CSV table of C-alpha atoms in Angstrom, one decimal:
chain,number,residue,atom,x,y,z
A,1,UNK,CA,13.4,4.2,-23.5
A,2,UNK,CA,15.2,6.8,-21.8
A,3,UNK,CA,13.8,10.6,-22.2
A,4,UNK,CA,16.1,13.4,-22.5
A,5,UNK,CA,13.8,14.6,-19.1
A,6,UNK,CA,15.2,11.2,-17.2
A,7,UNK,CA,11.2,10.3,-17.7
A,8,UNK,CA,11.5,6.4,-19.2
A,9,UNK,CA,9.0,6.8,-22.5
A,10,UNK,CA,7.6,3.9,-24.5
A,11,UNK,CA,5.9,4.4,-27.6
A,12,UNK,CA,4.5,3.6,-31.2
A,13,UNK,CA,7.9,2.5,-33.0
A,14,UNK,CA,8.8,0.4,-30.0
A,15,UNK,CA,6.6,-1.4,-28.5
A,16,UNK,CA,4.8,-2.9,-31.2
A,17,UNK,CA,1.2,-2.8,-32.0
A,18,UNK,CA,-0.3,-5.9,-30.2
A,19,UNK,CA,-3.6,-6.0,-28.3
A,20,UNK,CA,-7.7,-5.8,-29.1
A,21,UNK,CA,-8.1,-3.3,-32.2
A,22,UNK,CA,-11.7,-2.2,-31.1
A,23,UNK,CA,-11.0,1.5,-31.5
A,24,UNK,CA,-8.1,3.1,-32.5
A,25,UNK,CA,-8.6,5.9,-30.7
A,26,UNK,CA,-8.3,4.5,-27.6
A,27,UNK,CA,-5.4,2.2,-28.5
A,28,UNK,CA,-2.1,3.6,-25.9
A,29,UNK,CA,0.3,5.2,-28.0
A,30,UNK,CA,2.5,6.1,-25.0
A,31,UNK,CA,4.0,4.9,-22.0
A,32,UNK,CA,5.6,7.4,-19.7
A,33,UNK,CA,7.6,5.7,-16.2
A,34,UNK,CA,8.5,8.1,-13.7
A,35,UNK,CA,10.4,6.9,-10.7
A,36,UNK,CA,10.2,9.1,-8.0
A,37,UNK,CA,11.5,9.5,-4.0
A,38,UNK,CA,9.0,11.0,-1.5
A,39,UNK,CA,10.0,12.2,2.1
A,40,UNK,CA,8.7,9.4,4.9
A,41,UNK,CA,8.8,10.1,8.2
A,42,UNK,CA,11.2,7.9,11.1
A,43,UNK,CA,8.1,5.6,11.4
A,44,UNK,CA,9.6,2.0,13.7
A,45,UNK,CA,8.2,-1.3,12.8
A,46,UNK,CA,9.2,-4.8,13.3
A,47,UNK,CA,12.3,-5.0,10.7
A,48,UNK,CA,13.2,-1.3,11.4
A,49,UNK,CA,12.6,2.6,10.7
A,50,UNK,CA,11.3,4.1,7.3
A,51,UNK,CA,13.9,6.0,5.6
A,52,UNK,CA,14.1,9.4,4.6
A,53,UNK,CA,12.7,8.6,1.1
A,54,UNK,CA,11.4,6.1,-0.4
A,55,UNK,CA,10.4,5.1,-3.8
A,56,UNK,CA,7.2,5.0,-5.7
A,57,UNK,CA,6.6,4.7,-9.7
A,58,UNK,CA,4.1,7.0,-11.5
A,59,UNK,CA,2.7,5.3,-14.6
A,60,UNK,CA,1.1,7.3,-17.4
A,61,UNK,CA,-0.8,5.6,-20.3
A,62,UNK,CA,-1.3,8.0,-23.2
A,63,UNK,CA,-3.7,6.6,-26.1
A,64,UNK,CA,-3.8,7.3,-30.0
A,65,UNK,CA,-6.2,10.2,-29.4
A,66,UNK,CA,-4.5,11.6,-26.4
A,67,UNK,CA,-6.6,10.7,-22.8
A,68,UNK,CA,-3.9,10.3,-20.5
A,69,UNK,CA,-4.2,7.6,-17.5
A,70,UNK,CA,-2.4,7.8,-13.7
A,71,UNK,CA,-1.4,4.7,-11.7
A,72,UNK,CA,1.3,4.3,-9.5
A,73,UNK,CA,3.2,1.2,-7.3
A,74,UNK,CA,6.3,0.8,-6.0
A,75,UNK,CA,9.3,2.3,-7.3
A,76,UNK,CA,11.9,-0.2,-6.0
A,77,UNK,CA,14.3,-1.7,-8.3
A,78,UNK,CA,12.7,-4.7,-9.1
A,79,UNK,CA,9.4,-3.4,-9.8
A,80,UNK,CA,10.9,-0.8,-11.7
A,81,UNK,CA,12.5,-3.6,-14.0
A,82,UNK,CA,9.5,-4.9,-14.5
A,83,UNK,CA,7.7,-2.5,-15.7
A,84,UNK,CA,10.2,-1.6,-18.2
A,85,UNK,CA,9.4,-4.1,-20.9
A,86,UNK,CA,5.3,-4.1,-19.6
A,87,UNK,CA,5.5,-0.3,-20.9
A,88,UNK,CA,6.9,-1.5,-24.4
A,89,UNK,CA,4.4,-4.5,-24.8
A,90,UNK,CA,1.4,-2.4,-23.5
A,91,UNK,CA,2.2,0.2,-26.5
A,92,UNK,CA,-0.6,-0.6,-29.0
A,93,UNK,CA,-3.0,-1.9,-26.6
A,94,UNK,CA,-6.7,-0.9,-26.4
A,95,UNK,CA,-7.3,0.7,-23.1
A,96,UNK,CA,-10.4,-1.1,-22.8
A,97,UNK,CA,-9.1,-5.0,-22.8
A,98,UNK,CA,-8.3,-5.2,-19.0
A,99,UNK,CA,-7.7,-8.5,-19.1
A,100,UNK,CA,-5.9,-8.6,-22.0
A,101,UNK,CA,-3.4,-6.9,-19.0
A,102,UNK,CA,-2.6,-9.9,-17.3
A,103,UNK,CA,-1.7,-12.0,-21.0
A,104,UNK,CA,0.5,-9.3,-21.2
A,105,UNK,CA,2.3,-9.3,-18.0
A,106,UNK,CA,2.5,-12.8,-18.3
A,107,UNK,CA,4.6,-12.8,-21.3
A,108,UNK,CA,7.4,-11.1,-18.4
A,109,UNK,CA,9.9,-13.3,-17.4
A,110,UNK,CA,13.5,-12.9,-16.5
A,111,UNK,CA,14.3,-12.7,-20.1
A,112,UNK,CA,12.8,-9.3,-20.3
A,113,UNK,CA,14.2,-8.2,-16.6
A,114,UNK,CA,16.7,-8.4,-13.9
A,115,UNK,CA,14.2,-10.1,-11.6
A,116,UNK,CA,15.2,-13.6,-10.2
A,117,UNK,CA,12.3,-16.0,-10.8
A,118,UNK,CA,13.1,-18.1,-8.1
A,119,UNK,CA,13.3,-15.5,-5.4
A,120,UNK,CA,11.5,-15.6,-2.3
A,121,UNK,CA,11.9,-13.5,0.2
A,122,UNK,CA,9.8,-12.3,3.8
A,123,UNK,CA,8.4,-8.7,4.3
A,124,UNK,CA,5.8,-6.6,5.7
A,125,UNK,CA,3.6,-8.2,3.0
A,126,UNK,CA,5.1,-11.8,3.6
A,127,UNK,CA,6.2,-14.3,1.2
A,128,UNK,CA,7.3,-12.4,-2.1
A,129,UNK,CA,7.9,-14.1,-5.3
A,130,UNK,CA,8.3,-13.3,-8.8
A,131,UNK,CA,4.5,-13.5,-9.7
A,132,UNK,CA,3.3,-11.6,-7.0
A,133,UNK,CA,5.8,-8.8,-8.2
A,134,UNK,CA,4.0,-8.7,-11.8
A,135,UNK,CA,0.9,-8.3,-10.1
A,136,UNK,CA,2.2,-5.0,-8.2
A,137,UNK,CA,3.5,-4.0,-11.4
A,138,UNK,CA,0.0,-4.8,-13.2
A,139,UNK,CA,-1.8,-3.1,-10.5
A,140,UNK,CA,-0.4,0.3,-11.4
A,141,UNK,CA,-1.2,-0.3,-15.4
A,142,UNK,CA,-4.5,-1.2,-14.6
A,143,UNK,CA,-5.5,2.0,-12.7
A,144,UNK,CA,-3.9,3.6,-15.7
A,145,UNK,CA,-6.1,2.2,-17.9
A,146,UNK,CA,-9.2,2.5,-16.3
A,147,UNK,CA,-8.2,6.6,-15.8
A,148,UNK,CA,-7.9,6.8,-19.1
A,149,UNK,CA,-11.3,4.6,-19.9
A,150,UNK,CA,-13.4,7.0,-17.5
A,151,UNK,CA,-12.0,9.9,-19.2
A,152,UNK,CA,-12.8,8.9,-23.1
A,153,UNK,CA,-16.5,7.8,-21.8
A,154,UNK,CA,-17.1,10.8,-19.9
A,155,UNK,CA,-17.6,8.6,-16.3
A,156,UNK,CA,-15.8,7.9,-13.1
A,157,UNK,CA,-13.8,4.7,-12.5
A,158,UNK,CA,-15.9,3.9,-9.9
A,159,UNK,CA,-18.7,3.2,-12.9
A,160,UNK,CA,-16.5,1.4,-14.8
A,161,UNK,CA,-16.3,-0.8,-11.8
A,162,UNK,CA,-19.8,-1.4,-11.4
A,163,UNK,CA,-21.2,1.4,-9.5
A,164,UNK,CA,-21.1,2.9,-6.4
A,165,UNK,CA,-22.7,1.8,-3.0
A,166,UNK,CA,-21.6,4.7,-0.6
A,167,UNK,CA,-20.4,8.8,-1.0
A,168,UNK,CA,-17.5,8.6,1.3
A,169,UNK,CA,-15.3,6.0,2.5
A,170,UNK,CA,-13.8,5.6,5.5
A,171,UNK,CA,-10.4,5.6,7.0
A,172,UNK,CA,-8.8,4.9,9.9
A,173,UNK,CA,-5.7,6.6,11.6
A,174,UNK,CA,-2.2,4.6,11.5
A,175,UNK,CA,-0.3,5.1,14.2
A,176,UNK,CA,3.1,4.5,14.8
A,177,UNK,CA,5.9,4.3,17.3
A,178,UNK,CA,8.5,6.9,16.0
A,179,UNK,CA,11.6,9.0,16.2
A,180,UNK,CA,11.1,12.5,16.1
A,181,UNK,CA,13.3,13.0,13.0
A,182,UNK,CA,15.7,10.5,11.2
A,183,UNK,CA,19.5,10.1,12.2
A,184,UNK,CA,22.0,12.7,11.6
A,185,UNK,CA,18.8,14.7,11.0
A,186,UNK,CA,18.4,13.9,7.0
A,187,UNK,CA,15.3,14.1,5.2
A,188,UNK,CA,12.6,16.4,5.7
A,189,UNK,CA,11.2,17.5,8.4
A,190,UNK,CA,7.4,17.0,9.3
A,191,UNK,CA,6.4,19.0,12.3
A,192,UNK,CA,6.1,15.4,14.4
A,193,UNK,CA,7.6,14.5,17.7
A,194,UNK,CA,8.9,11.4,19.3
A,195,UNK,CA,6.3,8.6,19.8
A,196,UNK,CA,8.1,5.9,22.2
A,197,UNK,CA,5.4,5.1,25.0
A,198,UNK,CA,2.0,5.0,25.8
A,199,UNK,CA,1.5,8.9,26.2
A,200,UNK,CA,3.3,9.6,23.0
A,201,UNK,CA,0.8,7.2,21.0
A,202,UNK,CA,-2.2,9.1,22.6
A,203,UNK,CA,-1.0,11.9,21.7
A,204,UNK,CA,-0.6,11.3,18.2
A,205,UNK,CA,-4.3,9.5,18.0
A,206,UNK,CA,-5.1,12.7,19.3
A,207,UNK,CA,-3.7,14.6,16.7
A,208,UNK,CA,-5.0,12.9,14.1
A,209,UNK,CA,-8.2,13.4,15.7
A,210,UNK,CA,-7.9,17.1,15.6
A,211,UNK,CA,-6.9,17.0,12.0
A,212,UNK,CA,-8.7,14.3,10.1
A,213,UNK,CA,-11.5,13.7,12.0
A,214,UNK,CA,-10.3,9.6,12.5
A,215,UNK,CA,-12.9,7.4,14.8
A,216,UNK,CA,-11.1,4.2,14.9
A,217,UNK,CA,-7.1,3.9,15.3
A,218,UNK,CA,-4.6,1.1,14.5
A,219,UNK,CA,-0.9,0.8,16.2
A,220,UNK,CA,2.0,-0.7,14.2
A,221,UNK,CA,3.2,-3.0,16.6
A,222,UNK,CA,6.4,-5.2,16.7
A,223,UNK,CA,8.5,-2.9,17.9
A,224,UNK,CA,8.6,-2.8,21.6
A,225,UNK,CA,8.3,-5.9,23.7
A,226,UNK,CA,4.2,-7.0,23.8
A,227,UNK,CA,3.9,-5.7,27.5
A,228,UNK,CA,4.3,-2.3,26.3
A,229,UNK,CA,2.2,-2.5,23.7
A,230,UNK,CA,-0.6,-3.9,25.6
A,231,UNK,CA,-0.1,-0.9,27.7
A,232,UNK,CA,-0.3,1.7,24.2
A,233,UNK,CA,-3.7,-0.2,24.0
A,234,UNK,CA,-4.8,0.1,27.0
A,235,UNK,CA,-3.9,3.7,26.7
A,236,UNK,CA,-5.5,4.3,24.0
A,237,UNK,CA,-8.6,2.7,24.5
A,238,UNK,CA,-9.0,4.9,28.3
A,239,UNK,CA,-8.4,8.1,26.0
A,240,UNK,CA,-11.1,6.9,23.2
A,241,UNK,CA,-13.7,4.4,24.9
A,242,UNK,CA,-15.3,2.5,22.7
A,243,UNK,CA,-13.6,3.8,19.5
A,244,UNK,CA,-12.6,0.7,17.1
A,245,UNK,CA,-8.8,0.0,18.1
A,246,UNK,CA,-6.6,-2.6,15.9
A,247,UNK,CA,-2.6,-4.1,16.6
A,248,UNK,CA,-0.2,-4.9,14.1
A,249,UNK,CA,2.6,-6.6,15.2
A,250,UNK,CA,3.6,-7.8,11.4
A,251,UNK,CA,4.1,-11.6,12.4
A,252,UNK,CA,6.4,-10.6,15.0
A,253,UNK,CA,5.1,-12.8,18.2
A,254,UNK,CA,4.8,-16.6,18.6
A,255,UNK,CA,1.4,-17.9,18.6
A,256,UNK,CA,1.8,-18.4,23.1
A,257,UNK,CA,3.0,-14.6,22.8
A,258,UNK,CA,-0.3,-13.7,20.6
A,259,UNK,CA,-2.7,-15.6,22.8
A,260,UNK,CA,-1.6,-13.6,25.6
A,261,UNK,CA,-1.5,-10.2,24.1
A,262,UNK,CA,-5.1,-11.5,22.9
A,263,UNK,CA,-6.7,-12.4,26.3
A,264,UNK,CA,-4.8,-9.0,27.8
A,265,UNK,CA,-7.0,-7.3,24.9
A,266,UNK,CA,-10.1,-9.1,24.3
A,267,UNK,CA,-12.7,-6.2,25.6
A,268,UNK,CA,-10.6,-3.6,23.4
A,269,UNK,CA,-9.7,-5.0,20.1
A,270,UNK,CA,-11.5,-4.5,17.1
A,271,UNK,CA,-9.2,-7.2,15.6
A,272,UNK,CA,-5.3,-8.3,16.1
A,273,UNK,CA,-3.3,-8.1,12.9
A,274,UNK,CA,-1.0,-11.3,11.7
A,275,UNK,CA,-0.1,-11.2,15.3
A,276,UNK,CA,2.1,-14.6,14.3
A,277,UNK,CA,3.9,-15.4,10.6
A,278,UNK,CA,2.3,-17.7,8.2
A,279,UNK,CA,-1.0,-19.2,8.1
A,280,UNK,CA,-0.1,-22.3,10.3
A,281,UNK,CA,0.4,-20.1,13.1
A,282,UNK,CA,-2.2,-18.1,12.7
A,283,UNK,CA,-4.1,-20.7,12.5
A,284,UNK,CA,-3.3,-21.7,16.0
A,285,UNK,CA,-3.6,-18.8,17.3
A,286,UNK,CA,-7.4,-18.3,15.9
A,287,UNK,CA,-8.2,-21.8,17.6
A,288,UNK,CA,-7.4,-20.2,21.2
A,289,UNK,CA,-8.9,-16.7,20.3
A,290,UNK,CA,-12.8,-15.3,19.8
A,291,UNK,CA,-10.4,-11.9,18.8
A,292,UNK,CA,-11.1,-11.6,15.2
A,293,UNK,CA,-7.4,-12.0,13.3
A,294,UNK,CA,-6.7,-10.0,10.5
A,295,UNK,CA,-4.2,-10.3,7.8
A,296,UNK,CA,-2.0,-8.4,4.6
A,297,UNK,CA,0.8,-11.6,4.9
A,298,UNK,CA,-1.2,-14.5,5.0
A,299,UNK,CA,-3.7,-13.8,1.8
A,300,UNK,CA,-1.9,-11.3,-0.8
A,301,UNK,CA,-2.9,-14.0,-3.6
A,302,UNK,CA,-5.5,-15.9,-4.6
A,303,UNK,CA,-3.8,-19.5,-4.1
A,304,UNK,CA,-3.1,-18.6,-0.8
A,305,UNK,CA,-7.0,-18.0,0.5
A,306,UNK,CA,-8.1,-21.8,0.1
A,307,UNK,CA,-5.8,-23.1,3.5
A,308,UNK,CA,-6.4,-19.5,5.7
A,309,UNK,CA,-10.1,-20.1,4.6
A,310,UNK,CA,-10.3,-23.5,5.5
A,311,UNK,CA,-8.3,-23.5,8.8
A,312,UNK,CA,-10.2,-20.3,10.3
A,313,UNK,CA,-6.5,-19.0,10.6
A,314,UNK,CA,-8.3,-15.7,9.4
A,315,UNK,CA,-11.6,-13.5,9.8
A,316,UNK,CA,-10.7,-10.2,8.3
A,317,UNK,CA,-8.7,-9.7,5.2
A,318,UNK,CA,-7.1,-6.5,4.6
A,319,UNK,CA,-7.4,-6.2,0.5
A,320,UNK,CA,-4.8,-4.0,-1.4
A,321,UNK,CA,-4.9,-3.4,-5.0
A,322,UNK,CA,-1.3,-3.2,-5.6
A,323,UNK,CA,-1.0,-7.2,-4.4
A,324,UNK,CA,-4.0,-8.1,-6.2
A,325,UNK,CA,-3.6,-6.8,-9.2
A,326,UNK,CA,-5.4,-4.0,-9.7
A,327,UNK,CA,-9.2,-2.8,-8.7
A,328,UNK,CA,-11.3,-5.2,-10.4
A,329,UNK,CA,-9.3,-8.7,-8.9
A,330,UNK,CA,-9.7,-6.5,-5.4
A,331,UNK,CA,-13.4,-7.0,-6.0
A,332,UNK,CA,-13.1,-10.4,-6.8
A,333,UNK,CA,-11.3,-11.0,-3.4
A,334,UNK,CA,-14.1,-9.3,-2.2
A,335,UNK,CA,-17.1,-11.7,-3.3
A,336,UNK,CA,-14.8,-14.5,-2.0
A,337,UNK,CA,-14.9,-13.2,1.2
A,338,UNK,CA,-18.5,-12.2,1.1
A,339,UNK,CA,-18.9,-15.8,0.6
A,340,UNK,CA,-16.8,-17.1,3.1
A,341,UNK,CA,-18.1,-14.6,5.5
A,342,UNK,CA,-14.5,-13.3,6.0
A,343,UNK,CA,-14.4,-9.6,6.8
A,344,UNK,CA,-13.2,-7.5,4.4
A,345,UNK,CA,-10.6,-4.5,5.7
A,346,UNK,CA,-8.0,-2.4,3.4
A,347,UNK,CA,-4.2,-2.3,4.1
A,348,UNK,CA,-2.3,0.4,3.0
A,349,UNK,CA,1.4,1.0,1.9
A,350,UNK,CA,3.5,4.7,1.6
A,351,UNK,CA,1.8,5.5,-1.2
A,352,UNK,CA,1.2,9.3,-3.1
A,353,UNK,CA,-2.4,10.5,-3.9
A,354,UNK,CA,-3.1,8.6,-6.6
A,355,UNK,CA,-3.3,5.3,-4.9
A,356,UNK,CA,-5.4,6.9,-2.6
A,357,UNK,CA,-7.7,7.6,-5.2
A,358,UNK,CA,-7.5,4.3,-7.1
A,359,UNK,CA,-8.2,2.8,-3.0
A,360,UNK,CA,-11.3,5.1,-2.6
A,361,UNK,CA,-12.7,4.2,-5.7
A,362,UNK,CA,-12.7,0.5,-5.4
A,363,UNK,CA,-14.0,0.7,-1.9
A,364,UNK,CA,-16.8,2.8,-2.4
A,365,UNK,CA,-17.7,-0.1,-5.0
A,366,UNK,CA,-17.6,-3.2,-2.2
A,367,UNK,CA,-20.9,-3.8,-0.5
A,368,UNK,CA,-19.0,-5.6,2.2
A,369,UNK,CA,-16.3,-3.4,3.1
A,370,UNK,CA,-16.9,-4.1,7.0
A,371,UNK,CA,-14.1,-2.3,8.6
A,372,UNK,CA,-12.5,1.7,8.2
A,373,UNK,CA,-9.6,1.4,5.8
A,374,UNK,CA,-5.9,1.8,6.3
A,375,UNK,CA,-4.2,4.4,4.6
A,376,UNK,CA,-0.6,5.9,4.9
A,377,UNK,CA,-1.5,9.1,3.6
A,378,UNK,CA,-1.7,11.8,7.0
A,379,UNK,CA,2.1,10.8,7.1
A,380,UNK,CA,3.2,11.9,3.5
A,381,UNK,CA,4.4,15.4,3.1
A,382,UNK,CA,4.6,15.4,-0.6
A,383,UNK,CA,2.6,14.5,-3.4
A,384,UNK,CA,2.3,14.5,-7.4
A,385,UNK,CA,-1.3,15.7,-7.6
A,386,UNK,CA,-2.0,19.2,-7.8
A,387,UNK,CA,-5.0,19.1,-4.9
A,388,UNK,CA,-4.5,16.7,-1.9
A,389,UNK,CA,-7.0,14.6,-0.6
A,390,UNK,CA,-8.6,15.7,2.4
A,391,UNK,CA,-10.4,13.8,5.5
A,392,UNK,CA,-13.7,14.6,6.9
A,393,UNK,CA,-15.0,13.2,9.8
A,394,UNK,CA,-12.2,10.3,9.2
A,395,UNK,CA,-14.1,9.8,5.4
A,396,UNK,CA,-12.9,10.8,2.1
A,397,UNK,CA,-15.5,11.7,-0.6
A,398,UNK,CA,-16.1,9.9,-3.9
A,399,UNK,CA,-15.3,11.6,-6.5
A,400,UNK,CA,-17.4,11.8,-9.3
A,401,UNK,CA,-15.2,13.5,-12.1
A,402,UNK,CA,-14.4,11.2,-15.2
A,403,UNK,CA,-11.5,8.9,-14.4
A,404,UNK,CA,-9.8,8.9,-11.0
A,405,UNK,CA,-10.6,12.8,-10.3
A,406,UNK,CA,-7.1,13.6,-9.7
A,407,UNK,CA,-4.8,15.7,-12.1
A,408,UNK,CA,-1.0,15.5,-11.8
A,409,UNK,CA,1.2,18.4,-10.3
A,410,UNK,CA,3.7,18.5,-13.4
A,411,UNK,CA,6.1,20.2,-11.7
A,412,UNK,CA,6.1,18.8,-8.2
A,413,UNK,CA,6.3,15.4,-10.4
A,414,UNK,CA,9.4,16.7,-12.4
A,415,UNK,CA,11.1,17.5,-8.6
A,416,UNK,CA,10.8,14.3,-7.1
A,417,UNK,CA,11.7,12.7,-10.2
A,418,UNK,CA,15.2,14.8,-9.8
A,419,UNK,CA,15.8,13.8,-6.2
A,420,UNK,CA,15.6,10.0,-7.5
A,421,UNK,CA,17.8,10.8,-10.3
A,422,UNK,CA,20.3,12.2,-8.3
A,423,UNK,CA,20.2,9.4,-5.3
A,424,UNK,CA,23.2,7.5,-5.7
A,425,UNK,CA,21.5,4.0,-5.8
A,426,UNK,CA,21.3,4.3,-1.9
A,427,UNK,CA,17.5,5.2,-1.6
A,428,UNK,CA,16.2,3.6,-4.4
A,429,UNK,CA,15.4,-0.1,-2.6
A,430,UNK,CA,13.4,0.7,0.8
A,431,UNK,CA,15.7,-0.7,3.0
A,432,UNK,CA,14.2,-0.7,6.7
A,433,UNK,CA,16.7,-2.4,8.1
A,434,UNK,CA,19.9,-0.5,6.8
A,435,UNK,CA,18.1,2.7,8.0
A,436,UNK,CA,17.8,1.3,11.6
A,437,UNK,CA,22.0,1.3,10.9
A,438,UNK,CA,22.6,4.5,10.3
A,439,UNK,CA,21.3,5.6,13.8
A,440,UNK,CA,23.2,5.6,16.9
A,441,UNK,CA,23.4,2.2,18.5
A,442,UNK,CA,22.0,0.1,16.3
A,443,UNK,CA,25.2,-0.7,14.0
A,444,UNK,CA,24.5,-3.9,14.5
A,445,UNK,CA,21.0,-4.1,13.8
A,446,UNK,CA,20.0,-7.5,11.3
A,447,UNK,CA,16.4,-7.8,10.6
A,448,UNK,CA,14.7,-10.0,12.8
A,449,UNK,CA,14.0,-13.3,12.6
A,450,UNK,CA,10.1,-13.5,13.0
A,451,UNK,CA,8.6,-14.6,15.7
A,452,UNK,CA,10.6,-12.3,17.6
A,453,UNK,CA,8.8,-12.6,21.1
């Protein structure tokens, strides 16, 4: 499936011809899989610091009559095997039968790839298993797909998902505890300095202030002991009173550590973010707490929301469609919380411009989307569209243009493509903790066992 470009190609002749035959026309007669490394800042979080680059995939679906869908996920290794032999069996399929998708993906197993079926393993996005994988593959398929679908009928994805019920959607700035530039000075550099204390994460909220227009801010927590935290908080909220202000310490405290950090931060937070690993703990926390808990670990799946639901452990969910599976499930997580009267948030991951796309679409489409969304994107340098996306007032506009609205950048595609061509292997797993080795005095550094405090 290799291209003579390095670009992995599947297509009519190798694939097969499975799927709905409603129109031949839109039937995908090509898959194109292009791994790619974008810069990422030093950014500090509980199991270490972001390396220099790290990896996304950039999935094209290209049907019998040429309409050409974007989608992208992650680009580590075992996504990336994955979506090898999803590219061959999608080759035939109408672009139209989106749940035809997840037959398909089904049909996956460790026949087909490299990835261990019994694996399961902790992260920033907590338990990971085999089928959560395929849905993170999926996800990027799906967008794809309904690119390609707004383009044939002439209307934008966010029709296709039922409509739109607001022009703009809102974000919210990320912050982060950070190193001015990454050890021994690799990777690019982004015009950032050191954030390490309380006046350093000010003056990065204020920043992003200046040139996004954010009104609510969220710390990535877990990486300094609680106290000083607290203290960014407090910070914080002095410098913006009564802005919304959110703390995510990625699971890293024990459920005494979180009640604390909760009482020291009741008449500031917004909400506190998985505060303590796994829905037990949460749940205990919750019962000692009227501080809203939110969550990205906890409820990535639909199995997982009946025992967070029914325990209280959380009220605010932070949807992503790359977990779920794509838009449409994100909107079905979305009526379940509606139901539950669970607030309804977005995460966000290091992601390129088209997820931000395929995010803005499906959250201009959810009545209940109570909170300013998450989003990675101030931070990333680089991108594979050929305009960037560009906040207003802390909101992004809807677009209205057939499909997602956004064109790939051919040739800024084509370069990072190279650079993850030419890594030697090193680069192409995110690896948190083995770039917290490389700097000086943390040789030693393991990732954490969570709780850490």
């Amino acid at each position: 499936m290799d291209g003579q470009d390095g670009v992995e190609r599947a297509g009519v002749g190798q694939g097969g011809a499975e799927g709905v035959r409603r129109s031949e026309a839109q039937r995908v007669a090509e898959v194109r899989l292009t791994p790619v490394l974008i810069s990422d800042p030093p950014l500090l979080n509980v199991q270490g610091v972001h390396q220099p680059y790290t990896p996304r995939l950039v999935v094209e679906v290209v049907t019998a009559d040429g309409a050409t869908g974007v989608g992208e996920t992650y680009g580590d290794t075992k996504y990336l095997e994955l979506a090898r032999p999803y590219a061959d069996a999608l080759v035939g399929h109408d672009i139209a039968d989106l749940n035809g998708l997840f037959t398909l993906v089904n049909r996956i197993g460790v026949e087909d790839s490299r990835v261990d079926e019994s694996v399961a393993v902790g992260g920033l996005r907590g338990v990971q298993t085999a089928d959560k994988l395929r849905l993170s593959v999926l996800s990027a398929f799906e967008v794809a797909c309904l690119d390609a679908l707004g383009k044939v009928q002439g209307v934008p994805v966010h029709t296709l998902l039922g409509g739109k019920v607001r022009d703009s959607v809102e974000y919210s700035a990320y912050l982060f505890y950070r190193w001015a530039e990454h050890p021994g000075g690799a990777g690019e550099k982004d015009g950032w300095g050191a954030a390490l204390d309380p006046a350093g994460i000010v003056e990065q909220a204020r920043r992003f202030v200046r040139e996004h227009g954010f009104r609510s801010f969220k710390l990535k927590g877990g990486v300094l002991p609680p106290e000083r935290e607290v203290a960014a908080i407090r910070a914080l909220a002095e410098a913006f009173p009564g802005h919304p202000l959110r703390l995510d310490p990625n699971g890293g405290w024990t459920p005494a550590t979180s009640l604390d950090v909760a009482a020291e931060l009741a008449d500031v937070l917004e909400y506190l973010e998985d505060p303590a690993p796994g829905t037990p703990a949460m749940a205990e926390v919750s019962r000692g707490t009227a501080v809203p808990l939110a969550t990205n670990m906890c409820v990535t799946t639909f199995p997982e929301i009946r025992e967070a639901f029914l325990t209280d452990a959380v009220q605010v969910v932070l949807c992503d469609h790359h977990y779920w599976g794509g838009l449409r499930n994100t909107r079905e997580l979305a009526a379940i919380c509606r139901v539950f009267g669970v607030g309804l948030s977005m995460h966000s991951n290091t992601h390129l411009g088209i997820s931000l796309a395929a995010m803005t679409h499906v959250a201009a489409t959810v009545p209940n989307l109570d909170y300013a969304c998450d989003s990675h994107y101030p931070w990333q340098t680089e991108d594979v569209i050929t305009t960037r996306h560009t906040f207003h007032g802390g909101h992004l506009p809807v677009s209205d243009a057939p499909g997602l609205g956004v064109h790939l950048d051919r040739e800024a595609l084509a370069r990072l493509h190279r650079r993850w061509l030419d890594d030697d292997g090193t680069l192409r797993d995110r690896d948190d903790a083995a770039a917290m080795r490389r700097a000086p005095g943390h040789a030693d550094w393991t990732t954490p066992v969570l709780p850490r405090w």
